[in-house]
Amino acid sequence: MIKERADRWPSAWGFELATDDGDFAATIVNVSESGAFAEGRLPLAIGARVRLTAMQQPILAKVVRVNTRGAALEFDAPLSAAQLANLRQYRDLRQM
């Protein structure tokens, strides 16, 4: 059975991605209620546990894919509508 992919929206939200090995600067380049793609120099492996913050609330996730651009994150719980709206408002307006 194919898992349906949640709608993704562009973003340019800079943040710190916290891991057991330290904190790393990253930029979310797209976000959905179930996950995000974080771009940056991220020394992460598939399965690594990470934490970011949205609206002063911790968002827990795991790394599900890595490439030279960054890492795909799957959130432990879906984002609330407010958190998703907050992250979406940081979209890169130069692309519009």
PDB file of N, CA, C and O in Angstrom, residues 10-70:
ATOM      1  N   PRO A  10       6.092  25.838   0.363  1.00  0.00           N
ATOM      2  CA  PRO A  10       7.451  26.387   0.443  1.00  0.00           C
ATOM      3  C   PRO A  10       7.642  27.177   1.729  1.00  0.00           C
ATOM      4  O   PRO A  10       6.695  27.704   2.308  1.00  0.00           O
ATOM      5  N   SER A  11       8.869  27.233   2.160  1.00  0.00           N
ATOM      6  CA  SER A  11       9.234  27.977   3.366  1.00  0.00           C
ATOM      7  C   SER A  11      10.689  28.403   3.221  1.00  0.00           C
ATOM      8  O   SER A  11      11.417  27.875   2.389  1.00  0.00           O
ATOM      9  N   ALA A  12      11.094  29.352   4.016  1.00  0.00           N
ATOM     10  CA  ALA A  12      12.505  29.748   4.093  1.00  0.00           C
ATOM     11  C   ALA A  12      12.797  30.071   5.549  1.00  0.00           C
ATOM     12  O   ALA A  12      13.380  31.093   5.874  1.00  0.00           O
ATOM     13  N   TRP A  13      12.363  29.188   6.428  1.00  0.00           N
ATOM     14  CA  TRP A  13      12.444  29.401   7.865  1.00  0.00           C
ATOM     15  C   TRP A  13      13.764  28.894   8.404  1.00  0.00           C
ATOM     16  O   TRP A  13      14.052  27.703   8.353  1.00  0.00           O
ATOM     17  N   GLY A  14      14.605  29.794   8.910  1.00  0.00           N
ATOM     18  CA  GLY A  14      15.863  29.405   9.515  1.00  0.00           C
ATOM     19  C   GLY A  14      15.649  28.989  10.965  1.00  0.00           C
ATOM     20  O   GLY A  14      14.850  29.586  11.669  1.00  0.00           O
ATOM     21  N   PHE A  15      16.344  27.962  11.409  1.00  0.00           N
ATOM     22  CA  PHE A  15      16.161  27.466  12.763  1.00  0.00           C
ATOM     23  C   PHE A  15      17.369  26.642  13.190  1.00  0.00           C
ATOM     24  O   PHE A  15      18.243  26.350  12.387  1.00  0.00           O
ATOM     25  N   GLU A  16      17.392  26.263  14.453  1.00  0.00           N
ATOM     26  CA  GLU A  16      18.394  25.347  14.960  1.00  0.00           C
ATOM     27  C   GLU A  16      17.763  23.969  15.088  1.00  0.00           C
ATOM     28  O   GLU A  16      16.684  23.830  15.660  1.00  0.00           O
ATOM     29  N   LEU A  17      18.440  22.989  14.564  1.00  0.00           N
ATOM     30  CA  LEU A  17      18.010  21.601  14.651  1.00  0.00           C
ATOM     31  C   LEU A  17      18.836  20.960  15.761  1.00  0.00           C
ATOM     32  O   LEU A  17      20.060  20.872  15.655  1.00  0.00           O
ATOM     33  N   ALA A  18      18.185  20.568  16.853  1.00  0.00           N
ATOM     34  CA  ALA A  18      18.891  20.012  18.006  1.00  0.00           C
ATOM     35  C   ALA A  18      18.956  18.491  17.907  1.00  0.00           C
ATOM     36  O   ALA A  18      17.965  17.847  17.577  1.00  0.00           O
ATOM     37  N   THR A  19      20.129  17.946  18.178  1.00  0.00           N
ATOM     38  CA  THR A  19      20.336  16.503  18.190  1.00  0.00           C
ATOM     39  C   THR A  19      21.159  16.139  19.419  1.00  0.00           C
ATOM     40  O   THR A  19      21.677  17.017  20.107  1.00  0.00           O
ATOM     41  N   ASP A  20      21.306  14.856  19.680  1.00  0.00           N
ATOM     42  CA  ASP A  20      22.156  14.408  20.785  1.00  0.00           C
ATOM     43  C   ASP A  20      23.617  14.791  20.549  1.00  0.00           C
ATOM     44  O   ASP A  20      24.390  14.893  21.499  1.00  0.00           O
ATOM     45  N   ASP A  21      24.004  14.995  19.283  1.00  0.00           N
ATOM     46  CA  ASP A  21      25.385  15.325  18.938  1.00  0.00           C
ATOM     47  C   ASP A  21      25.643  16.822  18.844  1.00  0.00           C
ATOM     48  O   ASP A  21      26.743  17.240  18.495  1.00  0.00           O
ATOM     49  N   GLY A  22      24.623  17.648  19.089  1.00  0.00           N
ATOM     50  CA  GLY A  22      24.792  19.091  19.020  1.00  0.00           C
ATOM     51  C   GLY A  22      23.669  19.754  18.251  1.00  0.00           C
ATOM     52  O   GLY A  22      22.742  19.094  17.778  1.00  0.00           O
ATOM     53  N   ASP A  23      23.763  21.059  18.118  1.00  0.00           N
ATOM     54  CA  ASP A  23      22.771  21.849  17.393  1.00  0.00           C
ATOM     55  C   ASP A  23      23.362  22.303  16.063  1.00  0.00           C
ATOM     56  O   ASP A  23      24.541  22.648  15.993  1.00  0.00           O
ATOM     57  N   PHE A  24      22.514  22.321  15.028  1.00  0.00           N
ATOM     58  CA  PHE A  24      22.964  22.661  13.688  1.00  0.00           C
ATOM     59  C   PHE A  24      22.016  23.678  13.063  1.00  0.00           C
ATOM     60  O   PHE A  24      20.799  23.553  13.190  1.00  0.00           O
ATOM     61  N   ALA A  25      22.567  24.683  12.387  1.00  0.00           N
ATOM     62  CA  ALA A  25      21.763  25.667  11.669  1.00  0.00           C
ATOM     63  C   ALA A  25      21.215  25.026  10.403  1.00  0.00           C
ATOM     64  O   ALA A  25      21.923  24.306   9.702  1.00  0.00           O
ATOM     65  N   ALA A  26      19.933  25.285  10.133  1.00  0.00           N
ATOM     66  CA  ALA A  26      19.289  24.730   8.939  1.00  0.00           C
ATOM     67  C   ALA A  26      18.191  25.679   8.487  1.00  0.00           C
ATOM     68  O   ALA A  26      17.814  26.601   9.202  1.00  0.00           O
ATOM     69  N   THR A  27      17.678  25.426   7.294  1.00  0.00           N
ATOM     70  CA  THR A  27      16.554  26.169   6.753  1.00  0.00           C
ATOM     71  C   THR A  27      15.516  25.176   6.270  1.00  0.00           C
ATOM     72  O   THR A  27      15.838  24.259   5.507  1.00  0.00           O
ATOM     73  N   ILE A  28      14.272  25.335   6.707  1.00  0.00           N
ATOM     74  CA  ILE A  28      13.191  24.504   6.178  1.00  0.00           C
ATOM     75  C   ILE A  28      12.831  25.081   4.816  1.00  0.00           C
ATOM     76  O   ILE A  28      12.488  26.252   4.708  1.00  0.00           O
ATOM     77  N   VAL A  29      12.920  24.261   3.773  1.00  0.00           N
ATOM     78  CA  VAL A  29      12.601  24.738   2.429  1.00  0.00           C
ATOM     79  C   VAL A  29      11.220  24.303   1.975  1.00  0.00           C
ATOM     80  O   VAL A  29      10.671  24.855   1.036  1.00  0.00           O
ATOM     81  N   ASN A  30      10.652  23.275   2.630  1.00  0.00           N
ATOM     82  CA  ASN A  30       9.243  22.948   2.426  1.00  0.00           C
ATOM     83  C   ASN A  30       8.740  22.268   3.684  1.00  0.00           C
ATOM     84  O   ASN A  30       9.500  21.663   4.429  1.00  0.00           O
ATOM     85  N   VAL A  31       7.440  22.420   3.930  1.00  0.00           N
ATOM     86  CA  VAL A  31       6.859  21.911   5.168  1.00  0.00           C
ATOM     87  C   VAL A  31       5.440  21.409   4.909  1.00  0.00           C
ATOM     88  O   VAL A  31       4.729  21.950   4.059  1.00  0.00           O
ATOM     89  N   SER A  32       5.068  20.356   5.622  1.00  0.00           N
ATOM     90  CA  SER A  32       3.697  19.851   5.608  1.00  0.00           C
ATOM     91  C   SER A  32       3.331  19.554   7.047  1.00  0.00           C
ATOM     92  O   SER A  32       4.162  19.666   7.951  1.00  0.00           O
ATOM     93  N   GLU A  33       2.107  19.137   7.287  1.00  0.00           N
ATOM     94  CA  GLU A  33       1.723  18.821   8.666  1.00  0.00           C
ATOM     95  C   GLU A  33       2.468  17.598   9.198  1.00  0.00           C
ATOM     96  O   GLU A  33       2.614  17.422  10.392  1.00  0.00           O
ATOM     97  N   SER A  34       3.010  16.768   8.296  1.00  0.00           N
ATOM     98  CA  SER A  34       3.667  15.534   8.740  1.00  0.00           C
ATOM     99  C   SER A  34       5.196  15.561   8.663  1.00  0.00           C
ATOM    100  O   SER A  34       5.849  14.654   9.179  1.00  0.00           O
ATOM    101  N   GLY A  35       5.770  16.588   8.031  1.00  0.00           N
ATOM    102  CA  GLY A  35       7.221  16.603   7.914  1.00  0.00           C
ATOM    103  C   GLY A  35       7.736  17.839   7.206  1.00  0.00           C
ATOM    104  O   GLY A  35       6.980  18.738   6.855  1.00  0.00           O
ATOM    105  N   ALA A  36       9.047  17.854   7.013  1.00  0.00           N
ATOM    106  CA  ALA A  36       9.695  19.002   6.386  1.00  0.00           C
ATOM    107  C   ALA A  36      11.014  18.552   5.774  1.00  0.00           C
ATOM    108  O   ALA A  36      11.546  17.499   6.115  1.00  0.00           O
ATOM    109  N   PHE A  37      11.537  19.399   4.877  1.00  0.00           N
ATOM    110  CA  PHE A  37      12.890  19.183   4.368  1.00  0.00           C
ATOM    111  C   PHE A  37      13.754  20.291   4.914  1.00  0.00           C
ATOM    112  O   PHE A  37      13.476  21.481   4.725  1.00  0.00           O
ATOM    113  N   ALA A  38      14.813  19.912   5.629  1.00  0.00           N
ATOM    114  CA  ALA A  38      15.752  20.863   6.224  1.00  0.00           C
ATOM    115  C   ALA A  38      17.021  20.896   5.392  1.00  0.00           C
ATOM    116  O   ALA A  38      17.658  19.867   5.181  1.00  0.00           O
ATOM    117  N   GLU A  39      17.361  22.087   4.920  1.00  0.00           N
ATOM    118  CA  GLU A  39      18.542  22.255   4.083  1.00  0.00           C
ATOM    119  C   GLU A  39      19.684  22.810   4.930  1.00  0.00           C
ATOM    120  O   GLU A  39      19.468  23.644   5.809  1.00  0.00           O
ATOM    121  N   GLY A  40      20.874  22.325   4.679  1.00  0.00           N
ATOM    122  CA  GLY A  40      22.048  22.806   5.386  1.00  0.00           C
ATOM    123  C   GLY A  40      23.092  21.710   5.507  1.00  0.00           C
ATOM    124  O   GLY A  40      22.883  20.585   5.069  1.00  0.00           O
ATOM    125  N   ARG A  41      24.211  22.060   6.117  1.00  0.00           N
ATOM    126  CA  ARG A  41      25.281  21.076   6.347  1.00  0.00           C
ATOM    127  C   ARG A  41      24.926  20.309   7.615  1.00  0.00           C
ATOM    128  O   ARG A  41      25.265  20.731   8.716  1.00  0.00           O
ATOM    129  N   LEU A  42      24.212  19.215   7.426  1.00  0.00           N
ATOM    130  CA  LEU A  42      23.658  18.461   8.548  1.00  0.00           C
ATOM    131  C   LEU A  42      24.262  17.064   8.585  1.00  0.00           C
ATOM    132  O   LEU A  42      23.924  16.221   7.760  1.00  0.00           O
ATOM    133  N   PRO A  43      25.132  16.803   9.550  1.00  0.00           N
ATOM    134  CA  PRO A  43      25.751  15.478   9.653  1.00  0.00           C
ATOM    135  C   PRO A  43      24.800  14.488  10.341  1.00  0.00           C
ATOM    136  O   PRO A  43      25.024  14.067  11.468  1.00  0.00           O
ATOM    137  N   LEU A  44      23.719  14.158   9.648  1.00  0.00           N
ATOM    138  CA  LEU A  44      22.683  13.308  10.220  1.00  0.00           C
ATOM    139  C   LEU A  44      22.574  11.998   9.450  1.00  0.00           C
ATOM    140  O   LEU A  44      22.818  11.958   8.250  1.00  0.00           O
ATOM    141  N   ALA A  45      22.144  10.976  10.157  1.00  0.00           N
ATOM    142  CA  ALA A  45      21.919   9.670   9.534  1.00  0.00           C
ATOM    143  C   ALA A  45      20.428   9.349   9.566  1.00  0.00           C
ATOM    144  O   ALA A  45      19.689   9.874  10.415  1.00  0.00           O
ATOM    145  N   ILE A  46      19.991   8.511   8.668  1.00  0.00           N
ATOM    146  CA  ILE A  46      18.602   8.059   8.664  1.00  0.00           C
ATOM    147  C   ILE A  46      18.311   7.419  10.019  1.00  0.00           C
ATOM    148  O   ILE A  46      19.107   6.647  10.547  1.00  0.00           O
ATOM    149  N   GLY A  47      17.188   7.785  10.585  1.00  0.00           N
ATOM    150  CA  GLY A  47      16.792   7.278  11.886  1.00  0.00           C
ATOM    151  C   GLY A  47      17.177   8.171  13.056  1.00  0.00           C
ATOM    152  O   GLY A  47      16.710   7.968  14.178  1.00  0.00           O
ATOM    153  N   ALA A  48      18.026   9.183  12.818  1.00  0.00           N
ATOM    154  CA  ALA A  48      18.438  10.089  13.896  1.00  0.00           C
ATOM    155  C   ALA A  48      17.230  10.846  14.433  1.00  0.00           C
ATOM    156  O   ALA A  48      16.320  11.205  13.691  1.00  0.00           O
ATOM    157  N   ARG A  49      17.226  11.102  15.722  1.00  0.00           N
ATOM    158  CA  ARG A  49      16.165  11.864  16.373  1.00  0.00           C
ATOM    159  C   ARG A  49      16.589  13.328  16.439  1.00  0.00           C
ATOM    160  O   ARG A  49      17.740  13.642  16.756  1.00  0.00           O
ATOM    161  N   VAL A  50      15.658  14.218  16.107  1.00  0.00           N
ATOM    162  CA  VAL A  50      15.943  15.649  16.083  1.00  0.00           C
ATOM    163  C   VAL A  50      14.810  16.420  16.754  1.00  0.00           C
ATOM    164  O   VAL A  50      13.702  15.896  16.926  1.00  0.00           O
ATOM    165  N   ARG A  51      15.109  17.687  17.096  1.00  0.00           N
ATOM    166  CA  ARG A  51      14.105  18.550  17.708  1.00  0.00           C
ATOM    167  C   ARG A  51      14.260  19.954  17.135  1.00  0.00           C
ATOM    168  O   ARG A  51      15.369  20.458  16.987  1.00  0.00           O
ATOM    169  N   LEU A  52      13.136  20.566  16.808  1.00  0.00           N
ATOM    170  CA  LEU A  52      13.117  21.966  16.418  1.00  0.00           C
ATOM    171  C   LEU A  52      12.000  22.631  17.191  1.00  0.00           C
ATOM    172  O   LEU A  52      11.259  21.961  17.918  1.00  0.00           O
ATOM    173  N   THR A  53      11.869  23.934  17.076  1.00  0.00           N
ATOM    174  CA  THR A  53      10.857  24.666  17.832  1.00  0.00           C
ATOM    175  C   THR A  53       9.995  25.477  16.889  1.00  0.00           C
ATOM    176  O   THR A  53      10.492  26.139  15.989  1.00  0.00           O
ATOM    177  N   ALA A  54       8.674  25.414  17.109  1.00  0.00           N
ATOM    178  CA  ALA A  54       7.716  26.228  16.361  1.00  0.00           C
ATOM    179  C   ALA A  54       6.727  26.796  17.362  1.00  0.00           C
ATOM    180  O   ALA A  54       6.130  26.038  18.142  1.00  0.00           O
ATOM    181  N   MET A  55       6.572  28.097  17.370  1.00  0.00           N
ATOM    182  CA  MET A  55       5.667  28.776  18.293  1.00  0.00           C
ATOM    183  C   MET A  55       6.006  28.422  19.740  1.00  0.00           C
ATOM    184  O   MET A  55       5.129  28.136  20.537  1.00  0.00           O
ATOM    185  N   GLN A  56       7.280  28.399  20.042  1.00  0.00           N
ATOM    186  CA  GLN A  56       7.809  28.117  21.373  1.00  0.00           C
ATOM    187  C   GLN A  56       7.449  26.723  21.881  1.00  0.00           C
ATOM    188  O   GLN A  56       7.424  26.481  23.083  1.00  0.00           O
ATOM    189  N   GLN A  57       7.152  25.808  20.965  1.00  0.00           N
ATOM    190  CA  GLN A  57       6.840  24.429  21.331  1.00  0.00           C
ATOM    191  C   GLN A  57       7.814  23.499  20.622  1.00  0.00           C
ATOM    192  O   GLN A  57       8.092  23.677  19.430  1.00  0.00           O
ATOM    193  N   PRO A  58       8.344  22.499  21.334  1.00  0.00           N
ATOM    194  CA  PRO A  58       9.258  21.556  20.680  1.00  0.00           C
ATOM    195  C   PRO A  58       8.523  20.659  19.702  1.00  0.00           C
ATOM    196  O   PRO A  58       7.411  20.198  19.968  1.00  0.00           O
ATOM    197  N   ILE A  59       9.138  20.460  18.546  1.00  0.00           N
ATOM    198  CA  ILE A  59       8.624  19.553  17.526  1.00  0.00           C
ATOM    199  C   ILE A  59       9.649  18.428  17.410  1.00  0.00           C
ATOM    200  O   ILE A  59      10.806  18.668  17.062  1.00  0.00           O
ATOM    201  N   LEU A  60       9.242  17.210  17.725  1.00  0.00           N
ATOM    202  CA  LEU A  60      10.135  16.056  17.652  1.00  0.00           C
ATOM    203  C   LEU A  60       9.960  15.365  16.305  1.00  0.00           C
ATOM    204  O   LEU A  60       8.848  15.271  15.785  1.00  0.00           O
ATOM    205  N   ALA A  61      11.080  14.894  15.752  1.00  0.00           N
ATOM    206  CA  ALA A  61      11.036  14.269  14.430  1.00  0.00           C
ATOM    207  C   ALA A  61      12.160  13.258  14.298  1.00  0.00           C
ATOM    208  O   ALA A  61      13.074  13.211  15.128  1.00  0.00           O
ATOM    209  N   LYS A  62      12.081  12.468  13.235  1.00  0.00           N
ATOM    210  CA  LYS A  62      13.183  11.575  12.893  1.00  0.00           C
ATOM    211  C   LYS A  62      13.584  11.846  11.458  1.00  0.00           C
ATOM    212  O   LYS A  62      12.773  12.298  10.631  1.00  0.00           O
ATOM    213  N   VAL A  63      14.834  11.588  11.163  1.00  0.00           N
ATOM    214  CA  VAL A  63      15.373  11.759   9.819  1.00  0.00           C
ATOM    215  C   VAL A  63      14.977  10.530   9.002  1.00  0.00           C
ATOM    216  O   VAL A  63      15.234   9.404   9.407  1.00  0.00           O
ATOM    217  N   VAL A  64      14.321  10.762   7.858  1.00  0.00           N
ATOM    218  CA  VAL A  64      13.887   9.643   7.020  1.00  0.00           C
ATOM    219  C   VAL A  64      14.647   9.563   5.695  1.00  0.00           C
ATOM    220  O   VAL A  64      14.579   8.553   5.003  1.00  0.00           O
ATOM    221  N   ARG A  65      15.358  10.640   5.346  1.00  0.00           N
ATOM    222  CA  ARG A  65      16.137  10.642   4.099  1.00  0.00           C
ATOM    223  C   ARG A  65      17.214  11.714   4.218  1.00  0.00           C
ATOM    224  O   ARG A  65      16.978  12.761   4.808  1.00  0.00           O
ATOM    225  N   VAL A  66      18.379  11.447   3.684  1.00  0.00           N
ATOM    226  CA  VAL A  66      19.457  12.437   3.655  1.00  0.00           C
ATOM    227  C   VAL A  66      20.038  12.509   2.248  1.00  0.00           C
ATOM    228  O   VAL A  66      20.025  11.527   1.508  1.00  0.00           O
ATOM    229  N   ASN A  67      20.502  13.696   1.880  1.00  0.00           N
ATOM    230  CA  ASN A  67      21.244  13.868   0.634  1.00  0.00           C
ATOM    231  C   ASN A  67      22.212  15.023   0.817  1.00  0.00           C
ATOM    232  O   ASN A  67      22.355  15.540   1.926  1.00  0.00           O
ATOM    233  N   THR A  68      22.874  15.428  -0.223  1.00  0.00           N
ATOM    234  CA  THR A  68      23.893  16.476  -0.096  1.00  0.00           C
ATOM    235  C   THR A  68      23.303  17.837   0.265  1.00  0.00           C
ATOM    236  O   THR A  68      24.012  18.695   0.774  1.00  0.00           O
ATOM    237  N   ARG A  69      22.014  18.055   0.007  1.00  0.00           N
ATOM    238  CA  ARG A  69      21.358  19.327   0.333  1.00  0.00           C
ATOM    239  C   ARG A  69      20.907  19.405   1.784  1.00  0.00           C
ATOM    240  O   ARG A  69      20.795  20.491   2.341  1.00  0.00           O
ATOM    241  N   GLY A  70      20.567  18.253   2.401  1.00  0.00           N
ATOM    242  CA  GLY A  70      20.041  18.289   3.761  1.00  0.00           C
ATOM    243  C   GLY A  70      19.341  17.000   4.138  1.00  0.00           C
ATOM    244  O   GLY A  70      19.747  15.913   3.711  1.00  0.00           O
TER     245      GLY A  70
END
